[in-house]
One Martini backbone bead per residue (centre of mass of N, CA, C, O) as a GRO file, in nm:
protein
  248
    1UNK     BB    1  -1.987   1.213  -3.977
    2UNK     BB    2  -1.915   1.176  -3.649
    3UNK     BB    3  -2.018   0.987  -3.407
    4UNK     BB    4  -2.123   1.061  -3.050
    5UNK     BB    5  -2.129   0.801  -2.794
    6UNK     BB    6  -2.207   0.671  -2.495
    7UNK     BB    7  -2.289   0.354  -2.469
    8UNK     BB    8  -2.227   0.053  -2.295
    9UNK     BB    9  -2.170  -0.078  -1.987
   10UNK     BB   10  -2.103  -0.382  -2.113
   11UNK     BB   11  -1.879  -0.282  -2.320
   12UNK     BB   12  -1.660  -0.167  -2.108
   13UNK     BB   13  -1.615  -0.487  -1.930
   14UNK     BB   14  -1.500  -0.639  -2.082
   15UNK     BB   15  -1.202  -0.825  -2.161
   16UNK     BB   16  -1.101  -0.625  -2.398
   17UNK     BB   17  -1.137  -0.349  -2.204
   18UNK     BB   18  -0.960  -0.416  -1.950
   19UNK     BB   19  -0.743  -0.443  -2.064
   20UNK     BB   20  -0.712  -0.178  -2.187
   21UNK     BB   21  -0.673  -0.036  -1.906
   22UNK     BB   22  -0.408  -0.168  -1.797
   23UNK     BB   23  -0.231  -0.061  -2.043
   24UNK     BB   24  -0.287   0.253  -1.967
   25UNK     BB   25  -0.154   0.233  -1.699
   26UNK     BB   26   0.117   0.130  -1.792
   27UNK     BB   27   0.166   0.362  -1.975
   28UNK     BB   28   0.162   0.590  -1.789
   29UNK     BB   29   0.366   0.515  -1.592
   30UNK     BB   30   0.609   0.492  -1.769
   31UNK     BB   31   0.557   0.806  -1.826
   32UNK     BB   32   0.564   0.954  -1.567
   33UNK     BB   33   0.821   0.782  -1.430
   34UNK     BB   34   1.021   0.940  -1.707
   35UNK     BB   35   0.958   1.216  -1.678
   36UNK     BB   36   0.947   1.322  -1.420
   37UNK     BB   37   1.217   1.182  -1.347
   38UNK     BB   38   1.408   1.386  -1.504
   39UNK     BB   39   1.324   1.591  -1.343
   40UNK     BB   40   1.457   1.520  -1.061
   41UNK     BB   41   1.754   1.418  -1.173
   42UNK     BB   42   1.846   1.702  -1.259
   43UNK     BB   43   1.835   1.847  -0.987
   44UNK     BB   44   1.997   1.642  -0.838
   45UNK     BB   45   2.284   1.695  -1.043
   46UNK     BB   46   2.249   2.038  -0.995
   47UNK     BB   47   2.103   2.153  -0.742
   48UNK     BB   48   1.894   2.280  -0.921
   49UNK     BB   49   1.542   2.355  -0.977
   50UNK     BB   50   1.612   2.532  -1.237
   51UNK     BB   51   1.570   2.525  -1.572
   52UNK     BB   52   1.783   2.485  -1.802
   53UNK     BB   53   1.865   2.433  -2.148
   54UNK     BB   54   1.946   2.149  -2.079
   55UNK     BB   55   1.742   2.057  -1.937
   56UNK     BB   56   1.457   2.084  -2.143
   57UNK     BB   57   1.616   1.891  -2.331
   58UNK     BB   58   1.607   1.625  -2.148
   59UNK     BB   59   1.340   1.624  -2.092
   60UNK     BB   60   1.192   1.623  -2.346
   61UNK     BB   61   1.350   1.352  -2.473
   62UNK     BB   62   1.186   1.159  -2.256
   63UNK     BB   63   0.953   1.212  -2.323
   64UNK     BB   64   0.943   1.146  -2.606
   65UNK     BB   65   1.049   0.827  -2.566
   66UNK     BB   66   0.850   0.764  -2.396
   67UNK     BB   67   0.597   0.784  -2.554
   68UNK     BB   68   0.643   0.633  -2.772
   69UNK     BB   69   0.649   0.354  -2.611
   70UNK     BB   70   0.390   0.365  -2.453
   71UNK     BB   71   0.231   0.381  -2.770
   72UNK     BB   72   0.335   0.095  -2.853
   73UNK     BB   73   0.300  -0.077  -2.578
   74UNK     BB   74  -0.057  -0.008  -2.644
   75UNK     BB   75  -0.178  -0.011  -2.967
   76UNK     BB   76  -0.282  -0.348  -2.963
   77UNK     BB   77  -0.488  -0.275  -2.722
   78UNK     BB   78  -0.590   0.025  -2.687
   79UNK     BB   79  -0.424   0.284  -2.885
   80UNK     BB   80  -0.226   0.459  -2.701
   81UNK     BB   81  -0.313   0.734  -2.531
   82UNK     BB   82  -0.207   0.836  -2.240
   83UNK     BB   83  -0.448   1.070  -2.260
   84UNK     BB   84  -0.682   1.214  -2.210
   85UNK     BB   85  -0.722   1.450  -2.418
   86UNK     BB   86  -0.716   1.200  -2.668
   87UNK     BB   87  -0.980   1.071  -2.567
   88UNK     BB   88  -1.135   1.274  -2.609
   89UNK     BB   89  -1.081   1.330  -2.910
   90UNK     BB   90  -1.209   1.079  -2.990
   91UNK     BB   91  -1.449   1.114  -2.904
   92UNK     BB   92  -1.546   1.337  -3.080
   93UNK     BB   93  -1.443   1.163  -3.365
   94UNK     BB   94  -1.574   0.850  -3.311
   95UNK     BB   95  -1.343   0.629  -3.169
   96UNK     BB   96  -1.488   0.639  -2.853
   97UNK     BB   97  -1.669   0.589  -2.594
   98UNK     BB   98  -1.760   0.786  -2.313
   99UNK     BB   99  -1.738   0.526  -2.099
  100UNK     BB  100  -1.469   0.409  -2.190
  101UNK     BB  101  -1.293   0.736  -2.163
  102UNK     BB  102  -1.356   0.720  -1.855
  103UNK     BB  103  -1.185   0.432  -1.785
  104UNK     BB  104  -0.930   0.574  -1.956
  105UNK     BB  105  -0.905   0.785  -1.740
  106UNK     BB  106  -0.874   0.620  -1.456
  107UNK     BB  107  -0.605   0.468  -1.571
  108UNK     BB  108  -0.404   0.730  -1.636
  109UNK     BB  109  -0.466   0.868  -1.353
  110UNK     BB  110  -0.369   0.592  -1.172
  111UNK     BB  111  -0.092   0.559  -1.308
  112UNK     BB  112   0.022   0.879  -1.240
  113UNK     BB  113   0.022   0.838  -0.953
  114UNK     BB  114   0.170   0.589  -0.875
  115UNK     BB  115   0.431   0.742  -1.046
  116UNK     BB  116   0.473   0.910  -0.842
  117UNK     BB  117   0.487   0.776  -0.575
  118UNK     BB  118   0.726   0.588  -0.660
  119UNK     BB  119   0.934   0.861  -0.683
  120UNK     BB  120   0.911   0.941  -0.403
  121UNK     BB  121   1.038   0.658  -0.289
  122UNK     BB  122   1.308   0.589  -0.426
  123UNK     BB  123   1.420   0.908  -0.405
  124UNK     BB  124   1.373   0.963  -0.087
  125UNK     BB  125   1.154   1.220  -0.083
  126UNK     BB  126   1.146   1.379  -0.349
  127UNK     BB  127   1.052   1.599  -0.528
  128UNK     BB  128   0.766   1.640  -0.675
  129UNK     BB  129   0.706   1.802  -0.988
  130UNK     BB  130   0.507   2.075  -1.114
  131UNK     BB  131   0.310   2.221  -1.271
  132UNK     BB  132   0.387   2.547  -1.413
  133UNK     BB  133   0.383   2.847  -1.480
  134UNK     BB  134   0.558   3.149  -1.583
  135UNK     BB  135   0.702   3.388  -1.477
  136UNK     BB  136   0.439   3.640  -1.644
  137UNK     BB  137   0.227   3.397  -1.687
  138UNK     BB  138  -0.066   3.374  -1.685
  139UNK     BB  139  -0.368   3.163  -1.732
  140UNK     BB  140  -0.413   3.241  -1.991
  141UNK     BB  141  -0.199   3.187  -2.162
  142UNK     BB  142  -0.164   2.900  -2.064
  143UNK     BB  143  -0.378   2.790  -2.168
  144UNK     BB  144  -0.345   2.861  -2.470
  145UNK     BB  145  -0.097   2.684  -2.485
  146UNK     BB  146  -0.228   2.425  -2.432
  147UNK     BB  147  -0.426   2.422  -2.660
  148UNK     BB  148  -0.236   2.419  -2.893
  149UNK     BB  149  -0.026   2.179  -2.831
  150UNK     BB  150  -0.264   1.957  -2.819
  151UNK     BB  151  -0.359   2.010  -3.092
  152UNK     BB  152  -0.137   1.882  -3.212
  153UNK     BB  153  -0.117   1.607  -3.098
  154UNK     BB  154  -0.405   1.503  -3.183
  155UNK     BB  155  -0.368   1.581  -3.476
  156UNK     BB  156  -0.109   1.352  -3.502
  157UNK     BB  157  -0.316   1.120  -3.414
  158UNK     BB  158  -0.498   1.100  -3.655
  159UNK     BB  159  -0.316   1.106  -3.900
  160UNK     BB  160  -0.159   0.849  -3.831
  161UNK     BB  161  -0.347   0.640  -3.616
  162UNK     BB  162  -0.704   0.723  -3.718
  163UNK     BB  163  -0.680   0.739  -4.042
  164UNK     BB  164  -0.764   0.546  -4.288
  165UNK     BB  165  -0.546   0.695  -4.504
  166UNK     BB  166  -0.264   0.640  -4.373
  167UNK     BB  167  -0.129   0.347  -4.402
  168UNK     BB  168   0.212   0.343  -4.359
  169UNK     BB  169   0.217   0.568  -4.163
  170UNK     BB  170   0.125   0.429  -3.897
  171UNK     BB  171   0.419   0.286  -3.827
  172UNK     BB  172   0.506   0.613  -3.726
  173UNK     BB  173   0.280   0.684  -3.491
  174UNK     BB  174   0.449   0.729  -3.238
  175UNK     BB  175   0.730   0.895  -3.302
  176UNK     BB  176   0.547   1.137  -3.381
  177UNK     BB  177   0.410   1.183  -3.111
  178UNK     BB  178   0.704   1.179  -2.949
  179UNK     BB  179   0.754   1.396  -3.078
  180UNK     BB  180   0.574   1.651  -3.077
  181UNK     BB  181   0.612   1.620  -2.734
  182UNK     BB  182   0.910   1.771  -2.768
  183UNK     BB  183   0.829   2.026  -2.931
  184UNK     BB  184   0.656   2.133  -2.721
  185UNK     BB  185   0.843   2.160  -2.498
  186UNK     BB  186   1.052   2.328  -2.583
  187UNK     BB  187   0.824   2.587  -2.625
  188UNK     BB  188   0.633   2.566  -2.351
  189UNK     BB  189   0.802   2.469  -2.085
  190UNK     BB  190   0.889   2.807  -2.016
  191UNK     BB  191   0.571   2.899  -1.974
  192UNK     BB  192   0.351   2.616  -1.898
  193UNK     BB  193   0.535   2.327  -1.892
  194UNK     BB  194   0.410   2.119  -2.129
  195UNK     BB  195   0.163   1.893  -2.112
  196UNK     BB  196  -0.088   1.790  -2.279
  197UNK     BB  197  -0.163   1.607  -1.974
  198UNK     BB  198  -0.384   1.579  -1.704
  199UNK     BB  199  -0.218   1.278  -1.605
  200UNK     BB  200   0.068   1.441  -1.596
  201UNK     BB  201  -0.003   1.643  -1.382
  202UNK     BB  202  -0.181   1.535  -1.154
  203UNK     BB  203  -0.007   1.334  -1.011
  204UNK     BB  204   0.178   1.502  -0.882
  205UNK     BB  205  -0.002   1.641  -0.726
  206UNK     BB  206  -0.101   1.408  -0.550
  207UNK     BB  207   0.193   1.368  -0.429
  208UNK     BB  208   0.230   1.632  -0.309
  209UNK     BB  209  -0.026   1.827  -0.244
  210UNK     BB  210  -0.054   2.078  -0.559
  211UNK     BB  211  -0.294   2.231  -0.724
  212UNK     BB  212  -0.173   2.473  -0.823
  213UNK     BB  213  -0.321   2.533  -1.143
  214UNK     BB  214  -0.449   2.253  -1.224
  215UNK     BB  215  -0.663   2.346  -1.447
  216UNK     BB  216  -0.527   2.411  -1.682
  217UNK     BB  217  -0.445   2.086  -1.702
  218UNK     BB  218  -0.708   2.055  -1.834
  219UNK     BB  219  -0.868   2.299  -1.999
  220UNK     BB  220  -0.661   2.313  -2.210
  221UNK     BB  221  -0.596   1.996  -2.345
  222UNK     BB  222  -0.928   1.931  -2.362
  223UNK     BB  223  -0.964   2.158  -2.589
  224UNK     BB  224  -0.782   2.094  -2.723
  225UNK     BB  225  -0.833   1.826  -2.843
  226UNK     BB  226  -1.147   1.856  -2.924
  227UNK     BB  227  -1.074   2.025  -3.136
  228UNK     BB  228  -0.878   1.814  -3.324
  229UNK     BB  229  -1.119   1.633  -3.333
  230UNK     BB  230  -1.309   1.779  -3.480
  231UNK     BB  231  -1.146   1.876  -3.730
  232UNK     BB  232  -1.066   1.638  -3.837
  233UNK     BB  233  -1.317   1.423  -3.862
  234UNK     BB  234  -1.486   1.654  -4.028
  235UNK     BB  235  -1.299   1.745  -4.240
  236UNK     BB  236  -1.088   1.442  -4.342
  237UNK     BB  237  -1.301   1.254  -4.289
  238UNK     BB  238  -1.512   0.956  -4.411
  239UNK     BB  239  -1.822   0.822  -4.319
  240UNK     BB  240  -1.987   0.520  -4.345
  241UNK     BB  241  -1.934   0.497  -4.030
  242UNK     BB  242  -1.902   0.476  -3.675
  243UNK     BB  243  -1.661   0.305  -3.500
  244UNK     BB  244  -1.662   0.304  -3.191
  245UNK     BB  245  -1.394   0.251  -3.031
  246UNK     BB  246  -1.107   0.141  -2.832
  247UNK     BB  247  -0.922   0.229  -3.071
  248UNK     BB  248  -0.737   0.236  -3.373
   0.00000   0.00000   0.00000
């Protein structure tokens, strides 16, 4: 069974802690800001604002590319989370505390903010897009959309890169979590926005000033999270300690 612990605030703040928290600021950072940038550039050169389905495959691919990215140059110093509920689910998993993954959350709040600002700059004021559901999507549809895709992910994370028996798997364990996040926004894009990571959604929301629906994209992929870091710790994983760490 894996330990989740509370952890000790002098253990969080360590050099090899600031450090991995910088990794993740700049892992989010360069992840939401060719994201989210996908989709402005796209609207640019369309000139319309509704994503059609060349739209949705250039977005999926973006996010998917700048994620692989984001979690391979970010591996060997945080563990390339890059996404709160990611976080959350190694804290329910055992493999890093409570104070840690608060501070992970806080770094990579920050980085998407940061790149959603930064977006709205270089872009000349052009409208950072939020996610929301579509039309005739439920706020509850939305919600279970978000639980399921997010355990996707999660649970991809757990096989490839925090399994001990993962082996030579681990070599590909970014662009597997790449690959599952571009194909989770291909099915879910079109109804619930495909967020799967509460610091992708943030982070526009507070560069527009629209949270509107933004509780979904918390309450959905920290459920979804949570229970992948449960099912896989508890289900597949063997401990003879929990190991407690701040990285894979």
């Amino acid at each position: 069974m894996p330990c989740i612990a509370f952890g000790r605030f002098d253990d969080s703040v360590s050099s090899g802690s600031i450090k991995a928290y910088v990794a993740e600021f700049i892992s989010t950072l360069l992840f939401v800001f060719a994201g989210v940038g996908s989709a402005i550039a796209y609207n640019k050169l369309t000139a319309d604002a509704a994503l059609d389905p060349a739209g949705l495959v250039a977005v999926a691919v973006c996010h998917g590319l700048a994620l692989f990215v984001a979690v391979a140059i970010a591996a060997n110093i945080s563990g390339g989370h890059v996404n709160p509920a990611v976080t959350f689910g190694l804290a329910l998993g055992g493999q890093i505390t409570i104070i840690t993954g608060l501070f992970y959350w806080i770094a990579q709040l920050l980085g998407a903010i940061a790149a959603s600002y930064l977006l709205k700059f270089v872009t000349g004021g052009l409208a950072v897009p939020i996610h929301g559901v579509a039309a005739g999507v439920g706020a509850t549809e939305g919600v279970v959309m978000e639980i399921i895709i997010t355990f996707a992910l999660v649970y991809t994370v757990f096989a490839t890169a925090v399994d001990p028996k993962k082996g030579t798997l681990g070599t590909i364990a970014p662009i597997a979590i790449g690959f599952i996040v571009g194909a989770n926004i291909l099915a879910a894009g079109p109804f619930s926005g495909g967020s799967m990571n509460p610091a992708r959604s943030f982070g526009p929301a507070v560069a527009s000033g629209n949270f509107a629906g933004n509780w979904i994209y918390w309450v959905g992929p920290l459920v979804g999270g949570g229970l992948a870091g449960l099912t896989y710790s508890n289900v597949f994983m063997n401990y003879d300690h929990a190991p407690l760490v701040s990285e894979f």
